[in-house]
JSON list of C-alpha atoms in Angstrom, two decimals:
[
{"chain": "L", "resi": 17, "resn": "UNK", "atom": "CA", "xyz": [-46.49, 46.33, 24.32]},
{"chain": "L", "resi": 18, "resn": "UNK", "atom": "CA", "xyz": [-45.24, 43.32, 26.23]},
{"chain": "L", "resi": 19, "resn": "UNK", "atom": "CA", "xyz": [-41.63, 42.69, 27.02]},
{"chain": "L", "resi": 20, "resn": "UNK", "atom": "CA", "xyz": [-41.54, 39.92, 24.43]},
{"chain": "L", "resi": 21, "resn": "UNK", "atom": "CA", "xyz": [-43.01, 42.21, 21.77]},
{"chain": "L", "resi": 22, "resn": "UNK", "atom": "CA", "xyz": [-40.54, 44.93, 22.74]},
{"chain": "L", "resi": 23, "resn": "UNK", "atom": "CA", "xyz": [-37.59, 42.53, 22.38]},
{"chain": "L", "resi": 24, "resn": "UNK", "atom": "CA", "xyz": [-38.89, 41.30, 19.03]},
{"chain": "L", "resi": 25, "resn": "UNK", "atom": "CA", "xyz": [-39.31, 44.88, 17.84]},
{"chain": "L", "resi": 26, "resn": "UNK", "atom": "CA", "xyz": [-35.77, 45.80, 18.97]},
{"chain": "L", "resi": 27, "resn": "UNK", "atom": "CA", "xyz": [-34.28, 42.72, 17.29]},
{"chain": "L", "resi": 28, "resn": "UNK", "atom": "CA", "xyz": [-36.17, 43.53, 14.12]},
{"chain": "L", "resi": 29, "resn": "UNK", "atom": "CA", "xyz": [-34.89, 47.11, 14.22]},
{"chain": "L", "resi": 30, "resn": "UNK", "atom": "CA", "xyz": [-31.33, 45.87, 14.79]},
{"chain": "L", "resi": 31, "resn": "UNK", "atom": "CA", "xyz": [-31.62, 43.45, 11.87]},
{"chain": "L", "resi": 32, "resn": "UNK", "atom": "CA", "xyz": [-32.99, 46.20, 9.65]},
{"chain": "L", "resi": 33, "resn": "UNK", "atom": "CA", "xyz": [-30.05, 48.46, 10.56]},
{"chain": "L", "resi": 34, "resn": "UNK", "atom": "CA", "xyz": [-27.62, 45.64, 9.80]},
{"chain": "L", "resi": 35, "resn": "UNK", "atom": "CA", "xyz": [-29.34, 45.00, 6.48]},
{"chain": "L", "resi": 36, "resn": "UNK", "atom": "CA", "xyz": [-29.19, 48.70, 5.61]},
{"chain": "L", "resi": 37, "resn": "UNK", "atom": "CA", "xyz": [-25.48, 48.82, 6.54]},
{"chain": "L", "resi": 38, "resn": "UNK", "atom": "CA", "xyz": [-24.84, 45.77, 4.34]},
{"chain": "L", "resi": 39, "resn": "UNK", "atom": "CA", "xyz": [-26.70, 47.36, 1.44]},
{"chain": "L", "resi": 40, "resn": "UNK", "atom": "CA", "xyz": [-24.68, 50.56, 1.89]},
{"chain": "L", "resi": 41, "resn": "UNK", "atom": "CA", "xyz": [-21.45, 48.54, 1.86]},
{"chain": "L", "resi": 42, "resn": "UNK", "atom": "CA", "xyz": [-22.51, 46.74, -1.31]},
{"chain": "L", "resi": 43, "resn": "UNK", "atom": "CA", "xyz": [-23.48, 50.00, -2.99]},
{"chain": "L", "resi": 44, "resn": "UNK", "atom": "CA", "xyz": [-20.19, 51.59, -1.96]},
{"chain": "L", "resi": 45, "resn": "UNK", "atom": "CA", "xyz": [-18.27, 48.57, -3.24]},
{"chain": "L", "resi": 46, "resn": "UNK", "atom": "CA", "xyz": [-20.14, 48.71, -6.55]},
{"chain": "L", "resi": 47, "resn": "UNK", "atom": "CA", "xyz": [-19.42, 52.44, -6.88]},
{"chain": "L", "resi": 48, "resn": "UNK", "atom": "CA", "xyz": [-15.74, 51.92, -6.06]},
{"chain": "L", "resi": 49, "resn": "UNK", "atom": "CA", "xyz": [-15.44, 49.05, -8.55]},
{"chain": "L", "resi": 50, "resn": "UNK", "atom": "CA", "xyz": [-17.11, 51.15, -11.24]},
{"chain": "L", "resi": 51, "resn": "UNK", "atom": "CA", "xyz": [-14.68, 54.00, -10.54]},
{"chain": "L", "resi": 52, "resn": "UNK", "atom": "CA", "xyz": [-11.69, 51.64, -10.69]},
{"chain": "L", "resi": 53, "resn": "UNK", "atom": "CA", "xyz": [-12.97, 50.20, -13.96]},
{"chain": "L", "resi": 54, "resn": "UNK", "atom": "CA", "xyz": [-13.41, 53.71, -15.34]},
{"chain": "L", "resi": 55, "resn": "UNK", "atom": "CA", "xyz": [-9.84, 54.59, -14.36]},
{"chain": "L", "resi": 56, "resn": "UNK", "atom": "CA", "xyz": [-8.53, 51.43, -16.01]},
{"chain": "L", "resi": 57, "resn": "UNK", "atom": "CA", "xyz": [-10.50, 52.15, -19.17]},
{"chain": "L", "resi": 58, "resn": "UNK", "atom": "CA", "xyz": [-9.16, 55.71, -19.18]},
{"chain": "L", "resi": 59, "resn": "UNK", "atom": "CA", "xyz": [-5.59, 54.45, -18.79]},
{"chain": "L", "resi": 60, "resn": "UNK", "atom": "CA", "xyz": [-6.07, 52.03, -21.68]},
{"chain": "L", "resi": 61, "resn": "UNK", "atom": "CA", "xyz": [-7.53, 54.82, -23.82]},
{"chain": "L", "resi": 62, "resn": "UNK", "atom": "CA", "xyz": [-4.59, 57.09, -23.01]},
{"chain": "L", "resi": 63, "resn": "UNK", "atom": "CA", "xyz": [-2.15, 54.26, -23.76]},
{"chain": "L", "resi": 64, "resn": "UNK", "atom": "CA", "xyz": [-3.87, 53.58, -27.09]},
{"chain": "L", "resi": 65, "resn": "UNK", "atom": "CA", "xyz": [-3.70, 57.27, -28.02]},
{"chain": "L", "resi": 66, "resn": "UNK", "atom": "CA", "xyz": [-0.01, 57.37, -27.15]},
{"chain": "L", "resi": 67, "resn": "UNK", "atom": "CA", "xyz": [0.61, 54.26, -29.24]},
{"chain": "L", "resi": 68, "resn": "UNK", "atom": "CA", "xyz": [-1.28, 55.84, -32.14]},
{"chain": "L", "resi": 69, "resn": "UNK", "atom": "CA", "xyz": [0.92, 58.93, -31.85]},
{"chain": "L", "resi": 70, "resn": "UNK", "atom": "CA", "xyz": [4.05, 56.79, -31.80]},
{"chain": "L", "resi": 71, "resn": "UNK", "atom": "CA", "xyz": [2.87, 54.86, -34.85]},
{"chain": "L", "resi": 72, "resn": "UNK", "atom": "CA", "xyz": [2.13, 58.13, -36.67]},
{"chain": "L", "resi": 73, "resn": "UNK", "atom": "CA", "xyz": [5.58, 59.46, -35.75]},
{"chain": "L", "resi": 74, "resn": "UNK", "atom": "CA", "xyz": [7.16, 56.20, -36.87]},
{"chain": "L", "resi": 75, "resn": "UNK", "atom": "CA", "xyz": [5.31, 56.33, -40.19]},
{"chain": "L", "resi": 76, "resn": "UNK", "atom": "CA", "xyz": [6.54, 59.89, -40.65]},
{"chain": "L", "resi": 77, "resn": "UNK", "atom": "CA", "xyz": [10.10, 58.82, -39.90]},
{"chain": "L", "resi": 78, "resn": "UNK", "atom": "CA", "xyz": [9.71, 55.89, -42.26]},
{"chain": "L", "resi": 79, "resn": "UNK", "atom": "CA", "xyz": [8.51, 58.24, -44.97]},
{"chain": "L", "resi": 80, "resn": "UNK", "atom": "CA", "xyz": [11.54, 60.46, -44.34]},
{"chain": "L", "resi": 81, "resn": "UNK", "atom": "CA", "xyz": [13.74, 57.39, -44.56]},
{"chain": "L", "resi": 82, "resn": "UNK", "atom": "CA", "xyz": [12.17, 56.37, -47.87]},
{"chain": "L", "resi": 83, "resn": "UNK", "atom": "CA", "xyz": [12.67, 59.91, -49.15]},
{"chain": "L", "resi": 84, "resn": "UNK", "atom": "CA", "xyz": [16.30, 59.81, -48.04]},
{"chain": "L", "resi": 85, "resn": "UNK", "atom": "CA", "xyz": [16.79, 56.51, -49.84]},
{"chain": "L", "resi": 86, "resn": "UNK", "atom": "CA", "xyz": [15.29, 58.03, -52.98]},
{"chain": "L", "resi": 87, "resn": "UNK", "atom": "CA", "xyz": [17.55, 61.06, -52.53]},
{"chain": "L", "resi": 88, "resn": "UNK", "atom": "CA", "xyz": [20.45, 58.67, -52.13]},
{"chain": "L", "resi": 89, "resn": "UNK", "atom": "CA", "xyz": [19.72, 57.21, -55.53]},
{"chain": "L", "resi": 90, "resn": "UNK", "atom": "CA", "xyz": [19.43, 60.67, -57.07]},
{"chain": "L", "resi": 91, "resn": "UNK", "atom": "CA", "xyz": [22.50, 62.13, -55.36]},
{"chain": "L", "resi": 92, "resn": "UNK", "atom": "CA", "xyz": [25.58, 62.39, -57.45]},
{"chain": "L", "resi": 93, "resn": "UNK", "atom": "CA", "xyz": [28.35, 62.07, -54.90]},
{"chain": "L", "resi": 94, "resn": "UNK", "atom": "CA", "xyz": [28.98, 59.58, -52.15]},
{"chain": "L", "resi": 95, "resn": "UNK", "atom": "CA", "xyz": [29.15, 62.16, -49.34]},
{"chain": "L", "resi": 96, "resn": "UNK", "atom": "CA", "xyz": [25.65, 63.44, -50.11]},
{"chain": "L", "resi": 97, "resn": "UNK", "atom": "CA", "xyz": [24.33, 59.90, -50.28]},
{"chain": "L", "resi": 98, "resn": "UNK", "atom": "CA", "xyz": [25.87, 58.96, -46.95]},
{"chain": "L", "resi": 99, "resn": "UNK", "atom": "CA", "xyz": [24.57, 62.11, -45.30]},
{"chain": "L", "resi": 100, "resn": "UNK", "atom": "CA", "xyz": [21.02, 61.46, -46.52]},
{"chain": "L", "resi": 101, "resn": "UNK", "atom": "CA", "xyz": [21.06, 57.87, -45.29]},
{"chain": "L", "resi": 102, "resn": "UNK", "atom": "CA", "xyz": [22.64, 58.80, -41.94]},
{"chain": "L", "resi": 103, "resn": "UNK", "atom": "CA", "xyz": [19.97, 61.44, -41.33]},
{"chain": "L", "resi": 104, "resn": "UNK", "atom": "CA", "xyz": [17.19, 58.98, -42.14]},
{"chain": "L", "resi": 105, "resn": "UNK", "atom": "CA", "xyz": [18.66, 56.21, -40.00]},
{"chain": "L", "resi": 106, "resn": "UNK", "atom": "CA", "xyz": [19.09, 58.60, -37.08]},
{"chain": "L", "resi": 107, "resn": "UNK", "atom": "CA", "xyz": [15.46, 59.75, -37.33]},
{"chain": "L", "resi": 108, "resn": "UNK", "atom": "CA", "xyz": [14.22, 56.18, -37.49]},
{"chain": "L", "resi": 109, "resn": "UNK", "atom": "CA", "xyz": [16.41, 55.12, -34.56]},
{"chain": "L", "resi": 110, "resn": "UNK", "atom": "CA", "xyz": [14.95, 57.95, -32.47]},
{"chain": "L", "resi": 111, "resn": "UNK", "atom": "CA", "xyz": [11.44, 56.69, -33.21]},
{"chain": "L", "resi": 112, "resn": "UNK", "atom": "CA", "xyz": [12.41, 53.12, -32.31]},
{"chain": "L", "resi": 113, "resn": "UNK", "atom": "CA", "xyz": [13.96, 54.35, -29.05]},
{"chain": "L", "resi": 114, "resn": "UNK", "atom": "CA", "xyz": [10.73, 56.21, -28.19]},
{"chain": "L", "resi": 115, "resn": "UNK", "atom": "CA", "xyz": [8.64, 53.12, -28.91]},
{"chain": "L", "resi": 116, "resn": "UNK", "atom": "CA", "xyz": [10.86, 50.90, -26.76]},
{"chain": "L", "resi": 117, "resn": "UNK", "atom": "CA", "xyz": [10.90, 53.43, -23.91]},
{"chain": "L", "resi": 118, "resn": "UNK", "atom": "CA", "xyz": [7.12, 53.80, -24.01]},
{"chain": "L", "resi": 119, "resn": "UNK", "atom": "CA", "xyz": [6.57, 50.04, -24.06]},
{"chain": "L", "resi": 120, "resn": "UNK", "atom": "CA", "xyz": [8.91, 49.58, -21.10]},
{"chain": "L", "resi": 121, "resn": "UNK", "atom": "CA", "xyz": [7.11, 52.30, -19.12]},
{"chain": "L", "resi": 122, "resn": "UNK", "atom": "CA", "xyz": [3.64, 50.98, -19.89]},
{"chain": "L", "resi": 123, "resn": "UNK", "atom": "CA", "xyz": [4.57, 47.38, -19.17]},
{"chain": "L", "resi": 124, "resn": "UNK", "atom": "CA", "xyz": [5.81, 48.48, -15.73]},
{"chain": "L", "resi": 125, "resn": "UNK", "atom": "CA", "xyz": [2.57, 50.31, -14.98]},
{"chain": "L", "resi": 126, "resn": "UNK", "atom": "CA", "xyz": [0.33, 47.45, -16.09]}
]
């Protein structure tokens, strides 16, 4: 092999190594991006589940409130009526507080 052929061979080998390194970087970047996307999708799924739980809890509290209002209408004395409404309002306020707290926390993390 002549000196010129040797230099050409070495340059070709160097270019092939650079190309391989570039391909490895691109593959690594693609893997990392896929992992980040998966983490984001998982976070969204967890957030959606938490929202569903909050909505279910809210609906339960709303049902309790509606029951308390019905009990209010059926109750004979004012003290019983006020107690039923106060209990229902307190339960609903707790659910609203949880929703607001969750939304504040998730908006900070997004």
